PDB file of C-alpha atoms in Angstrom:
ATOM      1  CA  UNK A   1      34.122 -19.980   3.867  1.00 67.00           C
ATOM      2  CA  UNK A   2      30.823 -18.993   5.234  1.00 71.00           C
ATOM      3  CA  UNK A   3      31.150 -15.474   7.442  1.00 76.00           C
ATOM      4  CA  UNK A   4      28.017 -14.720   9.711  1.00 73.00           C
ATOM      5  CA  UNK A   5      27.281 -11.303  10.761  1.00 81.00           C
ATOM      6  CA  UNK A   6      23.990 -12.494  12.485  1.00 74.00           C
ATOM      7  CA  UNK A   7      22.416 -15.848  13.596  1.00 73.00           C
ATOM      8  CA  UNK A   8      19.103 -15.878  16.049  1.00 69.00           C
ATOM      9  CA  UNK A   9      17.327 -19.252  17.032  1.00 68.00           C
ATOM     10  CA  UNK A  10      14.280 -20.208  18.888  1.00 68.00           C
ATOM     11  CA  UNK A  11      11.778 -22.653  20.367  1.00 62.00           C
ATOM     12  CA  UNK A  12       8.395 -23.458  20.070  1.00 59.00           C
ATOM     13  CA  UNK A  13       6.897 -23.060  23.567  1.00 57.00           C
ATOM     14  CA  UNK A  14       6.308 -26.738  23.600  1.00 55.00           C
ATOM     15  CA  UNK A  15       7.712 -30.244  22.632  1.00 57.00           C
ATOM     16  CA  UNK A  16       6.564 -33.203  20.310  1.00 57.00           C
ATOM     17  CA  UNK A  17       7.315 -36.335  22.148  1.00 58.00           C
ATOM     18  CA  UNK A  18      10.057 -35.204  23.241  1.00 58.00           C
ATOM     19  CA  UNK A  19      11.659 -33.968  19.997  1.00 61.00           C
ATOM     20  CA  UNK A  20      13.493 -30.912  19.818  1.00 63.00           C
ATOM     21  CA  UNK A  21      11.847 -27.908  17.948  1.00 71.00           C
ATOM     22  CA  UNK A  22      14.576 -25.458  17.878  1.00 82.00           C
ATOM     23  CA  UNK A  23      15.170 -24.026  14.858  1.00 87.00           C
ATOM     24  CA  UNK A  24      17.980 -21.387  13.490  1.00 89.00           C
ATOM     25  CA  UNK A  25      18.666 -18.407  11.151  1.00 92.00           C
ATOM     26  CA  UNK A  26      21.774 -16.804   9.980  1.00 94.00           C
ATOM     27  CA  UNK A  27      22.593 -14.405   8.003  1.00 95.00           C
ATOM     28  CA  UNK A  28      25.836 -14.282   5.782  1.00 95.00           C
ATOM     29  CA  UNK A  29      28.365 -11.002   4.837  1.00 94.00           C
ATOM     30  CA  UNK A  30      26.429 -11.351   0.975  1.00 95.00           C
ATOM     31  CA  UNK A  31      22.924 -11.403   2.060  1.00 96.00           C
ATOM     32  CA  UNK A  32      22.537 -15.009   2.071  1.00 96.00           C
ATOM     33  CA  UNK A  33      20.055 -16.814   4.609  1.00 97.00           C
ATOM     34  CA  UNK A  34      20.950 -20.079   6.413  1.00 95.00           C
ATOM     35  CA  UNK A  35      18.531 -22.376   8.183  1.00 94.00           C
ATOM     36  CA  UNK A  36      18.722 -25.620   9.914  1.00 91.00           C
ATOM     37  CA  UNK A  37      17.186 -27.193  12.753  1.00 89.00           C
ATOM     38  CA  UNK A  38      13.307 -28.762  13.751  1.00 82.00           C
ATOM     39  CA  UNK A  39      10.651 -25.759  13.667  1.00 78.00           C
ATOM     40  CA  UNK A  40       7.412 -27.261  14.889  1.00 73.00           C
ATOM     41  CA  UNK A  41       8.685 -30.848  14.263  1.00 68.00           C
ATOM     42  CA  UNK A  42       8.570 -30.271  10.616  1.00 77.00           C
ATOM     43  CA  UNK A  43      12.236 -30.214   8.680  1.00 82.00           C
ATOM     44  CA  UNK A  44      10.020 -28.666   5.551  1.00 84.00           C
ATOM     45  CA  UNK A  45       9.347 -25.353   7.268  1.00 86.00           C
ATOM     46  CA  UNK A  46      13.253 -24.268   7.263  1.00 92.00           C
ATOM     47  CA  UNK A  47      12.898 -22.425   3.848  1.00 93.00           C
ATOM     48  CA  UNK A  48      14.834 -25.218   1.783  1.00 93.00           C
ATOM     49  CA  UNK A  49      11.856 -27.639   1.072  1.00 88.00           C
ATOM     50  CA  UNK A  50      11.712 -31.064   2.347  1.00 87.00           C
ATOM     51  CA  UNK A  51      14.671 -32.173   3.705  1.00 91.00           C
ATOM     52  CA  UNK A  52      15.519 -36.022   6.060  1.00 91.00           C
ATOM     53  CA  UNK A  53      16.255 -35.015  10.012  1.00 88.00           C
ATOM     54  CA  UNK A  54      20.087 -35.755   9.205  1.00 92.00           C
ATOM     55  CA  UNK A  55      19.971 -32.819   6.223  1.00 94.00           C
ATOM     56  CA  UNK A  56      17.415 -30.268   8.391  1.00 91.00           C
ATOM     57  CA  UNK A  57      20.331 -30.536  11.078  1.00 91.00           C
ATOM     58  CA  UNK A  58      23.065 -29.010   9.162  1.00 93.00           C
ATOM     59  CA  UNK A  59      23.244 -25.367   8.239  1.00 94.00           C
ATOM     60  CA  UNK A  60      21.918 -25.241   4.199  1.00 95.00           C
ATOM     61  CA  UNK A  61      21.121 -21.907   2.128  1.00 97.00           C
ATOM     62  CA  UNK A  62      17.503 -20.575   1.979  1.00 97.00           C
ATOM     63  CA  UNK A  63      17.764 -19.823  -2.272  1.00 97.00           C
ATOM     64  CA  UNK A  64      14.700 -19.929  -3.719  1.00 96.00           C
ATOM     65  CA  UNK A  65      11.209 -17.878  -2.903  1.00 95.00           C
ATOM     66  CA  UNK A  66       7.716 -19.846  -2.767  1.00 91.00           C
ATOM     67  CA  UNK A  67       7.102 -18.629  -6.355  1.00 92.00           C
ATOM     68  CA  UNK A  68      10.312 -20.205  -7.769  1.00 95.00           C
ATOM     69  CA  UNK A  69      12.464 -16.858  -8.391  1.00 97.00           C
ATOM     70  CA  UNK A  70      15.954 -16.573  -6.447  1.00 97.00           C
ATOM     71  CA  UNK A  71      15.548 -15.576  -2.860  1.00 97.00           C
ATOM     72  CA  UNK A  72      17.397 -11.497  -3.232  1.00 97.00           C
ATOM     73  CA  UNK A  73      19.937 -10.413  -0.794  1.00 97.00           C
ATOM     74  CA  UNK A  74      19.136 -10.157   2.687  1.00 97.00           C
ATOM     75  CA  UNK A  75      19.921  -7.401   5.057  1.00 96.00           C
ATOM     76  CA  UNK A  76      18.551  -8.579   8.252  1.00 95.00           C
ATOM     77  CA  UNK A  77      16.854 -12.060   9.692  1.00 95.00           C
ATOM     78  CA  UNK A  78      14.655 -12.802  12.414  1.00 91.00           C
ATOM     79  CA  UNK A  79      13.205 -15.682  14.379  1.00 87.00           C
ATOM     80  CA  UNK A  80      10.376 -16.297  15.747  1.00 80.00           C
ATOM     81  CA  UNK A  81       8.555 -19.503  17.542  1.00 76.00           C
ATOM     82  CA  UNK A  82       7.414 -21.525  14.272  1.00 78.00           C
ATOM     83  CA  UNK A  83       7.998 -18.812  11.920  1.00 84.00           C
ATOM     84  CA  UNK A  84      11.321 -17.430   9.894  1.00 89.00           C
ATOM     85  CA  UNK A  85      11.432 -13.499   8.533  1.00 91.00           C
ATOM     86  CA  UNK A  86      14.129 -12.244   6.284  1.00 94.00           C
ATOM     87  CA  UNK A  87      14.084  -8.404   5.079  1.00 95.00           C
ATOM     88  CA  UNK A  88      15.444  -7.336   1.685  1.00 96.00           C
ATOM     89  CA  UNK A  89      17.605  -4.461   1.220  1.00 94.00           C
ATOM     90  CA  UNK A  90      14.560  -3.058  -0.910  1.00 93.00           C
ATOM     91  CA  UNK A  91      11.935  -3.783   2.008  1.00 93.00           C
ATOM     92  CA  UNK A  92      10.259  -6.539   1.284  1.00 91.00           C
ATOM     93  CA  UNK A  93       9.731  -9.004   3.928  1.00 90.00           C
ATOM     94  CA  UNK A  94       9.989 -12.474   3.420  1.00 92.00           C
ATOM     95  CA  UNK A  95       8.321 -14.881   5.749  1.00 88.00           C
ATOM     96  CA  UNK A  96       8.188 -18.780   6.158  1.00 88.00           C
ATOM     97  CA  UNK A  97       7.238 -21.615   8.211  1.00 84.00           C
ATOM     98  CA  UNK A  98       3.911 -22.922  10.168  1.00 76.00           C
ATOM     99  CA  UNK A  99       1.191 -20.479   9.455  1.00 71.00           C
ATOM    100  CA  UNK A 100      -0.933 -21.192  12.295  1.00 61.00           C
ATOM    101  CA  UNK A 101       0.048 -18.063  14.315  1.00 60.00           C
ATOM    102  CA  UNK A 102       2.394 -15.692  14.167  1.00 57.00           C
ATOM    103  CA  UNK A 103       3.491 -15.951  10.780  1.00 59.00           C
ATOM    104  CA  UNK A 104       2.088 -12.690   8.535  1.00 63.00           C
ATOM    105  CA  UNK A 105       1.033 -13.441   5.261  1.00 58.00           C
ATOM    106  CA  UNK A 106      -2.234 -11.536   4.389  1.00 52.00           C
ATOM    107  CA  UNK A 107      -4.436 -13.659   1.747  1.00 50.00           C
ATOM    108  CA  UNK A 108      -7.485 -15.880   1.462  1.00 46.00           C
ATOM    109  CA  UNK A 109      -5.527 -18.484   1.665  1.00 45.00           C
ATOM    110  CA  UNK A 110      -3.555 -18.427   4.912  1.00 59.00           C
ATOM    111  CA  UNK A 111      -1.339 -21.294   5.634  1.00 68.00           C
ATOM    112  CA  UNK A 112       2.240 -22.730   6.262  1.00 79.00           C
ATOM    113  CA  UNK A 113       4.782 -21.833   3.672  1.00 82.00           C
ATOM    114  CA  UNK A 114       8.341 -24.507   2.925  1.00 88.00           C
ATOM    115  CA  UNK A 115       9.649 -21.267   1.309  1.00 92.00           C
ATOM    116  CA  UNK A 116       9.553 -17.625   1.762  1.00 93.00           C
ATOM    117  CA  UNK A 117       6.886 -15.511   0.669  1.00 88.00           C
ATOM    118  CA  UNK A 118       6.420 -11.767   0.119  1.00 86.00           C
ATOM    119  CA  UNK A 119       4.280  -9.990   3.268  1.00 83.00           C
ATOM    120  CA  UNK A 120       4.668  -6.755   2.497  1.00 78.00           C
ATOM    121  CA  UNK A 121       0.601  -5.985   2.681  1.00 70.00           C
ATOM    122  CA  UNK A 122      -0.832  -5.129   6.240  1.00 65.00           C
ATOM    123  CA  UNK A 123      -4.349  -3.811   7.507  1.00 55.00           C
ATOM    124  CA  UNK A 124      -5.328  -0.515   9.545  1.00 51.00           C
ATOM    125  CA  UNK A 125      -6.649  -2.390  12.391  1.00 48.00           C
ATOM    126  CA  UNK A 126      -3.249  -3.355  13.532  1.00 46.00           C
ATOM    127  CA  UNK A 127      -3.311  -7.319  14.246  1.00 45.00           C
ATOM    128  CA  UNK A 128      -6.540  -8.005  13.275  1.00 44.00           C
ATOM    129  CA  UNK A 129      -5.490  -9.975  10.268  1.00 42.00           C
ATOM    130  CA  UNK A 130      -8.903 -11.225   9.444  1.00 41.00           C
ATOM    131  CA  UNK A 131      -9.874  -8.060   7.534  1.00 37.00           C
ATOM    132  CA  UNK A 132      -7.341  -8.064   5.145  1.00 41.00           C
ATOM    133  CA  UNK A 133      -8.384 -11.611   4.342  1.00 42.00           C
ATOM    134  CA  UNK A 134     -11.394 -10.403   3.125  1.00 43.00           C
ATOM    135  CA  UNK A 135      -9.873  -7.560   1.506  1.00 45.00           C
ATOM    136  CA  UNK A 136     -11.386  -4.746   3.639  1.00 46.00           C
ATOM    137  CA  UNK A 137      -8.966  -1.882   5.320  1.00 47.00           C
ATOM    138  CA  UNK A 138      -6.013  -3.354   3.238  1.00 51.00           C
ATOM    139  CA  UNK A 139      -3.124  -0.938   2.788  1.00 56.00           C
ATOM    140  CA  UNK A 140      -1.761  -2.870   0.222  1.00 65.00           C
ATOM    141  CA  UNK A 141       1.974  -3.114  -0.446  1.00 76.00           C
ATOM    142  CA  UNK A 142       4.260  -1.754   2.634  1.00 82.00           C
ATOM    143  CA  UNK A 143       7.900  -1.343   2.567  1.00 87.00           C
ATOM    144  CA  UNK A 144       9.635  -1.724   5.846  1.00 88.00           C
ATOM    145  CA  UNK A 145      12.635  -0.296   7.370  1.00 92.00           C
ATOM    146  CA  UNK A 146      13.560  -2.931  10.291  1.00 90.00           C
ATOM    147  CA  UNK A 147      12.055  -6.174  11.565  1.00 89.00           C
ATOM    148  CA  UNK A 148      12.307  -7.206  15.400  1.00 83.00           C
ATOM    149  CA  UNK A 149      10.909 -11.118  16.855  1.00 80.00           C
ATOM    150  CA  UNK A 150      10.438 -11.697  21.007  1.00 73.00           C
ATOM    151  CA  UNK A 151       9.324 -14.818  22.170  1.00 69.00           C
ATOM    152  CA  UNK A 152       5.676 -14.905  20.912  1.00 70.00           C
ATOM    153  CA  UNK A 153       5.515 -11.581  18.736  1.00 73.00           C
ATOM    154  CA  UNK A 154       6.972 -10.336  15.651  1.00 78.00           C
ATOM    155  CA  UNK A 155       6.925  -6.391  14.387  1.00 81.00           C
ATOM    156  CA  UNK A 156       8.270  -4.214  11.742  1.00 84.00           C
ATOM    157  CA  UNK A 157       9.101  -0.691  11.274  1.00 88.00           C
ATOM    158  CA  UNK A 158       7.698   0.838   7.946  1.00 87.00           C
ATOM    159  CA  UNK A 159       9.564   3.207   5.704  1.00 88.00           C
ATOM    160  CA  UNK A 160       6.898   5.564   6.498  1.00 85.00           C
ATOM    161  CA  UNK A 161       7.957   5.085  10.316  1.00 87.00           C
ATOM    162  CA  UNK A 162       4.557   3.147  11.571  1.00 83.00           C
ATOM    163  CA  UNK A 163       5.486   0.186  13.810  1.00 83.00           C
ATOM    164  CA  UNK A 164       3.379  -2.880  12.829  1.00 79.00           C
ATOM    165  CA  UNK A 165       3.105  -6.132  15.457  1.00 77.00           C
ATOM    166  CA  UNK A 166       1.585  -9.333  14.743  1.00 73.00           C
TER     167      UNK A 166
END
């Protein structure tokens, strides 16, 4: 008894031997985030940890964050290439999957995340992610608005009305 009010999916923009690497989101009436599907041939990168090809192709609830806590309710989901975003109704945004491109997490210690995790900090020099690594032009903690995915490009609208790509 499951109702959708929004459901995006995606490719990578190439195969693995032939294996399928699409990969889906939805988005249910009580803010709760379903995933299932092959993002860049990994079943671990759909939010719900690791999971056999037979459980990674059935729809499954995203309910945990990479810190542990319960994953809050959802307002809006996007989908991108390799990557999954999810914005809270506080606006945070939540982001998992491969972390070689695309996905925007702003540490030291970039990588791919099994579960989502918090990206609410961003730089000045928009997309030039590198300097926030090292901590310089950080604008710490942003709150956005709205989040938008195309084919090889995610944004985000701030609360303070910037638009952000990456």
């Amino acid at each position: 008894d499951v109702h959708s009010v929004d459901a995006i999916g995606s490719t990578n923009d190439f195969t693995y031997a032939g294996r399928d690497t699409t990969a889906y989101i939805a988005l249910d009436s009580t803010g709760g985030v379903w995933t299932w599907g092959r993002p860049f041939n990994s079943t671990a990168y759909l939010g719900r940890g690791s999971l056999s090809a037979t459980d990674a192709a059935k729809p499954g609830k995203v309910t945990r964050t990479n810190s542990g806590k319960p994953l809050p309710a959802i307002a809006s989901v996007r989908r991108i290439e390799n990557q999954f975003l999810a914005l809270d109704n506080d606006g945070t945004l939540w982001a998992w999957g491969w972390g070689g491109e695309n996905l925007p997490i702003v540490s030291s210690a970039k990588g791919s995340y099994s579960y989502p995790i918090k990206a609410n900090s961003t730089t000045m020099t928009h997309g030039y992610w590198t300097s926030c690594e090292t901590g310089a032009n950080a604008l710490g903690d942003v709150r956005w608005r709205s989040i938008w995915s195309g084919k090889n490009v995610d944004g985000a609208v701030a609360q303070n009305g910037l638009v952000y790509t990456w």
